[in-house]
Coordinates of C-alpha atoms in Angstrom, one line a residue:
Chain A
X1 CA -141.4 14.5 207.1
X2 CA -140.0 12.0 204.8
X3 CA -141.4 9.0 203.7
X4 CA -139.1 6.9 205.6
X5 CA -140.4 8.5 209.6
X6 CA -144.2 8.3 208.2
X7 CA -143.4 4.5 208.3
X8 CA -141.7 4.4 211.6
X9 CA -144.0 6.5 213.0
X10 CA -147.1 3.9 211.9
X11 CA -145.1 1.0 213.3
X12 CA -144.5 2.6 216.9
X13 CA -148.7 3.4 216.6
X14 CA -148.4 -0.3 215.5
X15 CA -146.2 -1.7 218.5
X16 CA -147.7 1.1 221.2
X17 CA -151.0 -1.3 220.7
X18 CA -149.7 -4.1 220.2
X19 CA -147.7 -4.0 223.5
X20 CA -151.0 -3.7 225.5
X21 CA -153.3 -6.1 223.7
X22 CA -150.5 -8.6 223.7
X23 CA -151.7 -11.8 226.1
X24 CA -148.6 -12.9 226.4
X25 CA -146.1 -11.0 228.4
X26 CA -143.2 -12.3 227.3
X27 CA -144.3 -11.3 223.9
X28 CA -145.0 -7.6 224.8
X29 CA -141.7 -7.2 226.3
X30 CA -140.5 -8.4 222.9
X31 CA -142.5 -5.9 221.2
X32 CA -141.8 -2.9 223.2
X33 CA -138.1 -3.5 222.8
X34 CA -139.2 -3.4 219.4
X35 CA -140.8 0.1 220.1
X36 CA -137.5 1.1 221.8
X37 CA -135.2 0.5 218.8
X38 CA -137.8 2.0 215.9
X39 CA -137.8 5.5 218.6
X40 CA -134.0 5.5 218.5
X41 CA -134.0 5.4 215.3
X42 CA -136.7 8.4 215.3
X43 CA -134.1 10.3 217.4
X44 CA -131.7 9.9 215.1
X45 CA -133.9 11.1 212.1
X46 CA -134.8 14.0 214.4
X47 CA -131.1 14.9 214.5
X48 CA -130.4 14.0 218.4
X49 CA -128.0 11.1 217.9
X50 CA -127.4 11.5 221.4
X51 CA -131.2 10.3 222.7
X52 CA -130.6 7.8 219.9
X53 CA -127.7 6.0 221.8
X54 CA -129.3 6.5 225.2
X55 CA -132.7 5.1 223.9
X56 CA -130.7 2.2 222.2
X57 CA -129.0 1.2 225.5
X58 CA -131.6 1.6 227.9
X59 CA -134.6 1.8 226.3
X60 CA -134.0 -1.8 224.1
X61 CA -130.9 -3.4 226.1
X62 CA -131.0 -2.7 230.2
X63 CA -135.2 -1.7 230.4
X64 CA -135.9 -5.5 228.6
X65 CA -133.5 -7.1 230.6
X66 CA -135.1 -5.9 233.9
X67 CA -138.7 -6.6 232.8
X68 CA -136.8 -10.9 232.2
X69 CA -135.1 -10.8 235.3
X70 CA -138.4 -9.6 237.0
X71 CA -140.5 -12.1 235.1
X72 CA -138.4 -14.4 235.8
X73 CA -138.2 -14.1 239.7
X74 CA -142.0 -13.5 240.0
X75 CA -142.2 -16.7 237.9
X76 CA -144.1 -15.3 234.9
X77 CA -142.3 -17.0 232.5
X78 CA -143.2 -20.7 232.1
X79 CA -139.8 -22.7 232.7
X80 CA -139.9 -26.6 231.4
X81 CA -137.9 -29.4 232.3
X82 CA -135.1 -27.2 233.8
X83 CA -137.0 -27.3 237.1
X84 CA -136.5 -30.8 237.6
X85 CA -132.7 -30.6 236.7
X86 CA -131.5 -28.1 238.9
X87 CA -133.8 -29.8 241.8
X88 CA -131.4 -32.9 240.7
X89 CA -128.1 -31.1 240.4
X90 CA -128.6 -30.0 243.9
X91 CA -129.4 -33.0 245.3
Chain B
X1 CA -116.1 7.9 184.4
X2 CA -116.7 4.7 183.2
X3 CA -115.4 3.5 186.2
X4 CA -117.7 5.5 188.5
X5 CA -120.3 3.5 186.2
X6 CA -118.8 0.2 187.2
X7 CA -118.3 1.0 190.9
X8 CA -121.9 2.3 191.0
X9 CA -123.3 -1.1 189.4
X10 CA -121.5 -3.4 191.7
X11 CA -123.0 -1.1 194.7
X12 CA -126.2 -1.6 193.4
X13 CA -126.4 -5.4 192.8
X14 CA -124.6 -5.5 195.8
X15 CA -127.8 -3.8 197.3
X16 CA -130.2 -5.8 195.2
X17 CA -128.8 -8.9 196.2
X18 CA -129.2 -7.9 199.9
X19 CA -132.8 -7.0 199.5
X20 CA -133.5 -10.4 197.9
X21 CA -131.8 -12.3 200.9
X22 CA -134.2 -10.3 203.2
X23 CA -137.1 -11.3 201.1
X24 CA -136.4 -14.5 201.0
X25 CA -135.5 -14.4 205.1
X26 CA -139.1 -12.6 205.9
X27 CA -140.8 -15.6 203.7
X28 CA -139.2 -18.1 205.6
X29 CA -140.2 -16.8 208.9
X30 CA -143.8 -16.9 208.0
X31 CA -143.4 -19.9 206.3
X32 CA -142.1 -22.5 208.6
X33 CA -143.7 -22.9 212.0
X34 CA -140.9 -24.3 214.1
X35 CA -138.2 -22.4 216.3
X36 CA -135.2 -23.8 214.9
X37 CA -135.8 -23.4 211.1
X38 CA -137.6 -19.9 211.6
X39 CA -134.3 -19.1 213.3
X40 CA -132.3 -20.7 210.4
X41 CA -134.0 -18.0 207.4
X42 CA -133.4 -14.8 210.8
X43 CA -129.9 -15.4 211.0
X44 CA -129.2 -15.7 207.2
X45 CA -130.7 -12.0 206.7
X46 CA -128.9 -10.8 210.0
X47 CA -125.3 -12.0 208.2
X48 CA -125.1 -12.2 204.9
X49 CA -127.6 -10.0 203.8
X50 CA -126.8 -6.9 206.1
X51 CA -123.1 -7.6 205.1
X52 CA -124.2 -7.2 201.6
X53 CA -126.1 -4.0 202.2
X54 CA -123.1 -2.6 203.9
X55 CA -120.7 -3.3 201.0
X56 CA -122.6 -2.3 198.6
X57 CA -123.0 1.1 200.3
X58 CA -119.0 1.1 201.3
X59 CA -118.5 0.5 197.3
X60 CA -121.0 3.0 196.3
X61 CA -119.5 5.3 198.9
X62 CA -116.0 5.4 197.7
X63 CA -112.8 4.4 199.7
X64 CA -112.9 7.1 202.9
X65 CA -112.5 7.0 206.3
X66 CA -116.8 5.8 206.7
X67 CA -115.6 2.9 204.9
X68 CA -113.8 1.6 208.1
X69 CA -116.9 2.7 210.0
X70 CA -118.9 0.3 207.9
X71 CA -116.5 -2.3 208.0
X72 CA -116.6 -2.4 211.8
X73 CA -120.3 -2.4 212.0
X74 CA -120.1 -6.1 209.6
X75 CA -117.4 -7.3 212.4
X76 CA -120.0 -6.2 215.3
X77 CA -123.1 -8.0 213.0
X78 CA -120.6 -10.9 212.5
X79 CA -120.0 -11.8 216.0
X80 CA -122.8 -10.4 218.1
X81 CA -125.8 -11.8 215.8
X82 CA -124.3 -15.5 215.7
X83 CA -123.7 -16.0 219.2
X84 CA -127.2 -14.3 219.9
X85 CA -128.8 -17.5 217.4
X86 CA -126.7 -20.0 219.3
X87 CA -128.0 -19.0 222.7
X88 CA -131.6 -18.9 221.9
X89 CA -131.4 -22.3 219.6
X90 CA -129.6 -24.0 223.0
X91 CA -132.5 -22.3 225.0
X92 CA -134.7 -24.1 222.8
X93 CA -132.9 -27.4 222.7
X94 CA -132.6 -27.5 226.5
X95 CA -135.6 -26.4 227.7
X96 CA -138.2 -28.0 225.2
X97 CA -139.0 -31.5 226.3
X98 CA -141.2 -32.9 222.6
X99 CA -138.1 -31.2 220.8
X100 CA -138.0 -35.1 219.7
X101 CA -141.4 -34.3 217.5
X102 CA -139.8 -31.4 216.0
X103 CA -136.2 -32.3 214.8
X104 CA -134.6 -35.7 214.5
X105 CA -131.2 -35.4 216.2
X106 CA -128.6 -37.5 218.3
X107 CA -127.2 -37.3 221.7
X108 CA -123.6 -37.2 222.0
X109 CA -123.8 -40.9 223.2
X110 CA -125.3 -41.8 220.2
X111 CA -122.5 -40.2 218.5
X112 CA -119.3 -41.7 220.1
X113 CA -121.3 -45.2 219.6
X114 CA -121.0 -45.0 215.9
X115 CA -117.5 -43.5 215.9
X116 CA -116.4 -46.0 218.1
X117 CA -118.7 -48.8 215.8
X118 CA -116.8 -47.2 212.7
Chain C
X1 CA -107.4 -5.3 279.0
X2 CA -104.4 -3.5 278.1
X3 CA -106.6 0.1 279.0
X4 CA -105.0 2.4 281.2
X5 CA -108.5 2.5 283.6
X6 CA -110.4 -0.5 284.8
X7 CA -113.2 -1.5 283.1
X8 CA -115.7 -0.7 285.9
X9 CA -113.9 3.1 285.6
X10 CA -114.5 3.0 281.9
X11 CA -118.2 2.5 282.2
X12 CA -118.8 5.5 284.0
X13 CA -117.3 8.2 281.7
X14 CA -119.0 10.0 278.8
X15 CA -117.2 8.4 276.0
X16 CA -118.7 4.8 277.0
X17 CA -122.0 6.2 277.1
X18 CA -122.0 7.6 273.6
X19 CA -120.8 5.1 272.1
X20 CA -123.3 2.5 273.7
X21 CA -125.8 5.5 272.7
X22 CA -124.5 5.4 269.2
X23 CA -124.3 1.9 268.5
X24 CA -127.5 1.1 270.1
X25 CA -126.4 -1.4 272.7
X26 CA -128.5 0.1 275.3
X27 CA -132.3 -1.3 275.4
X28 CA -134.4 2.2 276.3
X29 CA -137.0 0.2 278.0
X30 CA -135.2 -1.7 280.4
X31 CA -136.0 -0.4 284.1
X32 CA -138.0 2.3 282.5
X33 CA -141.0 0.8 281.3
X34 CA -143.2 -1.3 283.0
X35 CA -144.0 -4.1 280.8
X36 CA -146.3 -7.1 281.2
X37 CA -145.7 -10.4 279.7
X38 CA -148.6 -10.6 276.9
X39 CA -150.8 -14.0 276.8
X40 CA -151.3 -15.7 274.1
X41 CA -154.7 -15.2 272.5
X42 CA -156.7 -18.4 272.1
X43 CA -158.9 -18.5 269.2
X44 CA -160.5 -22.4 268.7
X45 CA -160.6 -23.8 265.3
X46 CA -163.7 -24.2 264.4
X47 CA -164.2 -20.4 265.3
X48 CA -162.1 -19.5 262.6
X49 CA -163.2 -22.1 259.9
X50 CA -166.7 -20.6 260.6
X51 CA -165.5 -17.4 260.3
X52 CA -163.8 -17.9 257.1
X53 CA -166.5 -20.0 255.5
X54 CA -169.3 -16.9 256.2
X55 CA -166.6 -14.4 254.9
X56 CA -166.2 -16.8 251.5
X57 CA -170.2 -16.9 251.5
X58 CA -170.6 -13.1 251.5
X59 CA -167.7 -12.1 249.2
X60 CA -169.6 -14.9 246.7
X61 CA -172.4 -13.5 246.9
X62 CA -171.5 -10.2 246.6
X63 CA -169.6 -10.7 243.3
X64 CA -172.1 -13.3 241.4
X65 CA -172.9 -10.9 238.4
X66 CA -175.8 -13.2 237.5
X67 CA -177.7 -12.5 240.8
X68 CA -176.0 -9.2 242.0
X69 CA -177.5 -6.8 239.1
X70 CA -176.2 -3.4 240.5
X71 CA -172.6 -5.1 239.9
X72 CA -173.6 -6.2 237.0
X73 CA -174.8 -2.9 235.3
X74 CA -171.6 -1.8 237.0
X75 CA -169.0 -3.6 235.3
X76 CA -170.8 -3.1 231.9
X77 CA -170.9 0.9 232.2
X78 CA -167.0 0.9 233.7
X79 CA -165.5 -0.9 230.9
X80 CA -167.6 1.9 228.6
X81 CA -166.6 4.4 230.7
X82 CA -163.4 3.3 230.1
X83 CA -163.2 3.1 226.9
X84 CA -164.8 6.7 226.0
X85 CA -162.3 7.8 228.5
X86 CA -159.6 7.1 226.6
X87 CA -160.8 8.3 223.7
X88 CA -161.4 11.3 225.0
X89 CA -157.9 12.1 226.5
X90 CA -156.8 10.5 223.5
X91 CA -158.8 13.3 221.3
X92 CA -157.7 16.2 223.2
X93 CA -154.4 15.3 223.1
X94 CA -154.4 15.3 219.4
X95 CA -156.6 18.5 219.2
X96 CA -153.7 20.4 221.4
X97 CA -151.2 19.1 219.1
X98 CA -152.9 20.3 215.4
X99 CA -152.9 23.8 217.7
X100 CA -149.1 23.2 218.0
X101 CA -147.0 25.8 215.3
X102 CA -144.6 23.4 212.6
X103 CA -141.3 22.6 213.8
X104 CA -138.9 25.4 213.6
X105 CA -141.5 28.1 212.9
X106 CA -140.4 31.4 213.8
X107 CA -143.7 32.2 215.6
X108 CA -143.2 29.5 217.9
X109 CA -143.2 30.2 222.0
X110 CA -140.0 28.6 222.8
X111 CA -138.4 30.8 220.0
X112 CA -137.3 33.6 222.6
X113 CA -134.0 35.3 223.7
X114 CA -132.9 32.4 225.9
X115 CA -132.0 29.4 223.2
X116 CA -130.3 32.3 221.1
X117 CA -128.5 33.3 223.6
X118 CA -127.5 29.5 224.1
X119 CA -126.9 29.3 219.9
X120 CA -124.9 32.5 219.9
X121 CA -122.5 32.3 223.0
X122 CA -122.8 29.1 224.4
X123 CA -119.4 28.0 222.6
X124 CA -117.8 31.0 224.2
X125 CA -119.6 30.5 227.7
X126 CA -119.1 27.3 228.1
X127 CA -116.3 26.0 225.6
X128 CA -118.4 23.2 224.8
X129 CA -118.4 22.1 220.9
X130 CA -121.6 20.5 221.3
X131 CA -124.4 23.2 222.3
X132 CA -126.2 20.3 224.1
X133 CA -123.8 18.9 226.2
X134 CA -123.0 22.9 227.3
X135 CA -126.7 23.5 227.8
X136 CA -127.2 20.3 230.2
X137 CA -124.0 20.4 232.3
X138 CA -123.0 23.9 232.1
X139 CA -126.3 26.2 231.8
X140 CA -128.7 23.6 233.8
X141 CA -126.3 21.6 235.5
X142 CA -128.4 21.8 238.6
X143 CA -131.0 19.7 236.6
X144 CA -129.0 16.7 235.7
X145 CA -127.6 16.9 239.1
X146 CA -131.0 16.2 240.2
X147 CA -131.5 13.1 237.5
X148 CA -128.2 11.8 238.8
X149 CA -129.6 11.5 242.4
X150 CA -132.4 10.4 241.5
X151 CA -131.1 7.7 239.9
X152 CA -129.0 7.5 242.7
X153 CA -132.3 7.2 245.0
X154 CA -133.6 4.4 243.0
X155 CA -130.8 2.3 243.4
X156 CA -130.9 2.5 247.2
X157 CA -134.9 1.9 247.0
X158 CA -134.1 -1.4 245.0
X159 CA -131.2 -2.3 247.2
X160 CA -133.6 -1.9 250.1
X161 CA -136.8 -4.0 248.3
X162 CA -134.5 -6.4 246.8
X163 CA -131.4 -7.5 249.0
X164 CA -131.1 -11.0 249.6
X165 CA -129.9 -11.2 253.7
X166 CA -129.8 -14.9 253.5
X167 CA -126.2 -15.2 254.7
X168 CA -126.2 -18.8 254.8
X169 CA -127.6 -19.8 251.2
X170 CA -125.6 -20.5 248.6
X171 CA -125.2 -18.8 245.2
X172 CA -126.6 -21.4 243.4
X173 CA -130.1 -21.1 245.9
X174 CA -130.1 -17.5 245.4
X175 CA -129.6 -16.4 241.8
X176 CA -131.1 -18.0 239.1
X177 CA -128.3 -18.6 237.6
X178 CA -129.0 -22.6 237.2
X179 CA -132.1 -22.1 234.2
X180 CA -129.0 -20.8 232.0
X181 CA -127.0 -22.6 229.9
X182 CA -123.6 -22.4 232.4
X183 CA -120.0 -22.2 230.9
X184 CA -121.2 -21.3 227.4
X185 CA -117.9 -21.3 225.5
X186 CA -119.5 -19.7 222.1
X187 CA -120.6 -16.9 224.5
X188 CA -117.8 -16.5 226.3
X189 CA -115.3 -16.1 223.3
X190 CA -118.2 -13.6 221.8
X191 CA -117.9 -11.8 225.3
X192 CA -114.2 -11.6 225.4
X193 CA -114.0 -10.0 221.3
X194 CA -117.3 -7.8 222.4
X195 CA -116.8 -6.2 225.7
X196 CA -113.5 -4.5 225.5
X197 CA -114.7 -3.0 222.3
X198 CA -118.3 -2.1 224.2
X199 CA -116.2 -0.5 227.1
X200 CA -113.9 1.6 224.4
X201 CA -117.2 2.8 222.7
X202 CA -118.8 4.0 226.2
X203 CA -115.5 5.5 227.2
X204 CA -114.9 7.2 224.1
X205 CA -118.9 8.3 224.4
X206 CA -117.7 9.6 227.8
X207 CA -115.1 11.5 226.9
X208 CA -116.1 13.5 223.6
X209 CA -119.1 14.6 225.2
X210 CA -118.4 18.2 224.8
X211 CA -117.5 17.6 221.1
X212 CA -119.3 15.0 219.6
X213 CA -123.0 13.7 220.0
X214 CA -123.4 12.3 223.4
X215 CA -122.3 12.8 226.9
X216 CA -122.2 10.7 230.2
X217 CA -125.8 9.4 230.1
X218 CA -125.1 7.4 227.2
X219 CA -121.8 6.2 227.3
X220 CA -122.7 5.2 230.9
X221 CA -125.3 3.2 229.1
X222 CA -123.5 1.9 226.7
X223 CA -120.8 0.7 230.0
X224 CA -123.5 -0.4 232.2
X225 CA -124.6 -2.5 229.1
X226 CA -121.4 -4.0 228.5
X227 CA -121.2 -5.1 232.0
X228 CA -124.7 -6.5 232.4
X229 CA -122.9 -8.8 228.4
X230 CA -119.8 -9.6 231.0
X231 CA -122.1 -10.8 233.7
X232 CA -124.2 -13.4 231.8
X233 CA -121.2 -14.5 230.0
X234 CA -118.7 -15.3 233.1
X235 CA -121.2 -15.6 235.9
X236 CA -120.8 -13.2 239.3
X237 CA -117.8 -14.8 240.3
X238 CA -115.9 -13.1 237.8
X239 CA -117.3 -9.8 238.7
X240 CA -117.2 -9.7 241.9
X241 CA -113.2 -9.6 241.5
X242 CA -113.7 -6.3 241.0
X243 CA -117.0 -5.0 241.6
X244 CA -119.1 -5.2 244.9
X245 CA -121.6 -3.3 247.0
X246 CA -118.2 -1.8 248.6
X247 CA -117.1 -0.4 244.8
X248 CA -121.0 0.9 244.2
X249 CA -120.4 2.9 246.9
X250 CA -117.5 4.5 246.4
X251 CA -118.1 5.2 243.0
X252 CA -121.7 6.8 243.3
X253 CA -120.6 9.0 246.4
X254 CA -117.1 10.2 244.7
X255 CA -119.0 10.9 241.8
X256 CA -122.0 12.5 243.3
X257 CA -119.4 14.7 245.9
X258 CA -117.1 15.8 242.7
X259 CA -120.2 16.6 241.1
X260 CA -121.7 18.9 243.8
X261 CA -118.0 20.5 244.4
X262 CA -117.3 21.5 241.2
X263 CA -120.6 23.1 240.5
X264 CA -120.4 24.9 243.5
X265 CA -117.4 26.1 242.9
X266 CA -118.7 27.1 239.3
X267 CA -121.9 28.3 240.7
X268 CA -120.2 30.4 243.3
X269 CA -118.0 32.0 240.9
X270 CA -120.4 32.8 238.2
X271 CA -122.9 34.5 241.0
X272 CA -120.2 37.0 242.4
X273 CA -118.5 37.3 239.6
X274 CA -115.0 35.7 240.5
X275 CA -113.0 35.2 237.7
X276 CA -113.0 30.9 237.8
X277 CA -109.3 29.7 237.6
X278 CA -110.7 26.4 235.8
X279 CA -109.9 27.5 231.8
X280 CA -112.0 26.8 229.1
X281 CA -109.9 25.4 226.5
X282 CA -109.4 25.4 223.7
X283 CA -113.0 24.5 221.5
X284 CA -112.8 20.9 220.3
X285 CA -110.0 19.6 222.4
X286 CA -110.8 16.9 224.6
X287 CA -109.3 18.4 227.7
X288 CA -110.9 21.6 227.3
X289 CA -114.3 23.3 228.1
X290 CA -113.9 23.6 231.7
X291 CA -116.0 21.7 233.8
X292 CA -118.0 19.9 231.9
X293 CA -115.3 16.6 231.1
X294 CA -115.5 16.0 235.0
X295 CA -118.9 16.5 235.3
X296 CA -119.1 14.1 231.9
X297 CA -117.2 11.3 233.7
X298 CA -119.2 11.7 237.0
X299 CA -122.6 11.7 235.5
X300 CA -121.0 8.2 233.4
X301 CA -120.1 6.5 236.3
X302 CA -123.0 6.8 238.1
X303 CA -125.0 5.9 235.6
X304 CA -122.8 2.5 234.2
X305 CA -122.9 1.6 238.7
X306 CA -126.9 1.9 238.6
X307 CA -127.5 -0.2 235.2
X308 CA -125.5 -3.0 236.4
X309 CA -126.5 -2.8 240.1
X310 CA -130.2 -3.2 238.9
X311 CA -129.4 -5.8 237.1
X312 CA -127.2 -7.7 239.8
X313 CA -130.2 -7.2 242.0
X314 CA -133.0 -8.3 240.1
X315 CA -130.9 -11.6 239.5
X316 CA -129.2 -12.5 242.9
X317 CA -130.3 -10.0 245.1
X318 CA -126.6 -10.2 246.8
X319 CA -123.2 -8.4 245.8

């Protein structure tokens, strides 16, 4: 256990809380993406480079993305000024 | 042997100046309080400092076939990280409506005004 | 009609009959059951407003902390309870762990004769370079079988919650494709440099599964990832050239099919002891190592389909 996964491992204690106390949710989707790309990089100190690349593409790319496009269609995410636009473009 | 001297001084400073740039990147993000210049100081460390970092570990590395590896991985950084800025400063731009208390800027009207003033 | 029989003849035979069984034409209750038109039940306004207003009185009263004190007390020992809860799991969880032996210790449970025997033969077993790969899709194929259908299964669950049947509405009312900034050309040039490159990396993943770090989970990742960049850059017109709820299909059950096949053949081989005609290879060739390249490839394609059907769903709900 090298110096370099002791501090990983206190950010992802770091991040794992942060994610839940977080009122915002757009914020603790931020942060667990966060969390996503410091355990890939854990992976890859644990010599699986494998789990790395998986946890790198779904873990921080696709799994965020779903948790926008959700927030986004159950209107979680507060959108300004656009509203009135598209309501215009369509008229 | 001098030269492996040399090569491993330029790696280093090389290194060195890509920890400053990061330095001075975190400061600016907890210095300034707006989107646009926080986003300024982030995409300065996500360029030039990472390509720094990467060269000097090419250099310090010697010429081999990881050397290509790390050149691909500045090309990646150099196109993925600037067109990742641009999309969240226009999502900023477009969606903020007091964007006009933040940053002083002009519409493209106001701009082919003056040209056509000029 | 150009039929040989007339069509009061063709009514009569079986063939007419199962097919109006089969596609449902035929209403089961007509002339069977009795049935009663039902009346409308009458309920007058004021009724209901009454109703409502004593149901909002009781649920008001019930929750008003300052005058209901048994809620009260309640609440305050839940969120307690809560919290010494957690603690608690939390605290045995780290007392089984400190029980745990170091990593790699030789005293350790999982230190028996099966991952030896993976270590020592599985290169010549399974012709697989990397011991992982062999392990997964050779030794416990059955298992990521199972993790392809169920990926599988929850892409059919979230084509059943989330399809849009709106025939009538346009793109433009159904995705929410109108918040984004459209025709961006800085992302579209970063798209065209990045996305062939993405798709070479997730191919290449793919394909050196049995040599290198890797294997169709990830490069399918990696693909489905690449896609989902191509999507926000060029909008669903672009991609549905090439890829609709017709292609999903296909893929998935061609994969899924080759996938069952091929390890049954394997399967039925290895249990009677049949010598397989599929050859092993030679070790770290990329056509080599039997099965496992096909099995690499179908595993990848299922999984790049699922990524970017979620994400095509969650946006537009529509192919």
């Amino acid at each position: 256990m090298t110096v370099f996964q002791i501090i990983l491992l206190v950010f992802l204690l770091v991040c794992a809380i942060a994610v839940s106390f977080s009122k915002n949710l757009l914020n603790s989707i931020l942060i667990f993406m966060s969390f996503s790309l410091i355990m890939s990089i854990l992976w890859v100190c644990l010599e699986s480079p494998d789990l790395g690349i998986t946890e790198a593409a779904v873990g921080a790319g696709v799994t965020s993305i779903l948790f926008f496009a959700t927030l986004k269609k159950i209107h979680a995410i507060e959108v300004e000024g656009t509203q009135e636009e598209a309501e215009d473009e369509q008229a | 042997m001098i030269s492996e001297w040399i090569r491993f001084t330029l790696g280093a400073t090389l290194l060195a100046i890509g920890i400053f740039i990061f330095l001075f990147e975190l400061f600016g993000i907890y210095r300034f309080k707006y989107v646009l210049n926080r986003m300024h100081a982030a995409a300065m460390g996500d360029t030039l400092a990472l390509s720094c970092f990467i060269l000097g570990l090419a250099i310090i590395s010697g010429f081999n076939f990881d050397t290509l590896k790390l050149i691909l991985i500045i090309a990646l950084f150099w196109i993925s990280s600037p067109v990742s800025s641009h999309m969240l400063a226009k999502m900023e731009v477009e969606t903020n409506e007091e964007i006009a208390n933040e940053v002083s800027f002009e519409t493209l009207e106001e701009v082919e005004k003056k040209e056509a003033e000029k | 009609m150009s039929r040989l029989k007339t069509k009061e003849e063709y009514e009569k035979t079986i063939g007419f009959k199962f097919r109006r069984w089969l596609y449902g034409e035929e209403d089961p209750y007509i002339n069977k059951v009795e049935m009663v038109k039902q009346h409308h039940r009458h309920v007058e306004e004021k009724t209901i407003t009454e109703r409502m207003h004593e149901k909002q009185m009781h649920r008001e009263y019930t929750y008003d902390v300052n005058r209901n004190k048994v809620l009260k007390t309640y609440s305050m020992l839940y969120r307690i309870a809560s919290v010494v809860f957690v603690i608690l799991i939390a605290a045995l969880l780290v007392y089984n762990v400190s029980w745990l032996p170091k990593t790699g210790a030789a005293e350790k449970a999982v230190n028996n004769e099966v991952p030896q025997r993976y270590i020592e033969n599985g290169l010549q077993e399974t012709g697989a370079v990397n011991i992982v790969t062999g392990m997964i899709l050779d030794y416990r194929a059955f298992d990521t079988l199972g993790e392809s259908h169920v990926l599988f299964i929850a892409t059919i669950t979230v084509l059943i919650l989330l399809r849009n049947n709106k025939k009538k509405a346009t793109i433009a009312q159904i995705s929410d494709r109108r918040f984004e900034p459209k025709n961006d050309s800085i992302l579209q040039l970063g798209a065209k440099i990045l996305v062939p490159v993405i798709f070479v990396f997730g191919i290449y993943v793919v394909l050196n599964g049995h040599i290198s770090p890797g294997g169709g989970f990830s490069g399918g990742a990696i693909i489905g990832a690449g896609l989902i960049l191509y999507v926000s850059a060029f909008g669903f017109e672009k991609t549905e050239k090439f890829f609709t709820e017709r292609t999903y299909k296909v893929i998935s059950f061609a994969a899924l099919a080759t996938y069952c096949i091929a390890k049954s053949y394997s399967f039925y081989t290895g249990a009677n002891h049949i010598h397989s005609i599929i050859p092993l290879g030679q070790p770290g060739a990329i056509l080599s190592s039997g099965l496992i390249l096909i099995l690499n490839i179908c595993v990848g394609m299922v999984v790049a389909c699922t990524m970017y059907t979620f994400y095509v769903m969650f946006r537009k709900g529509d192919f």
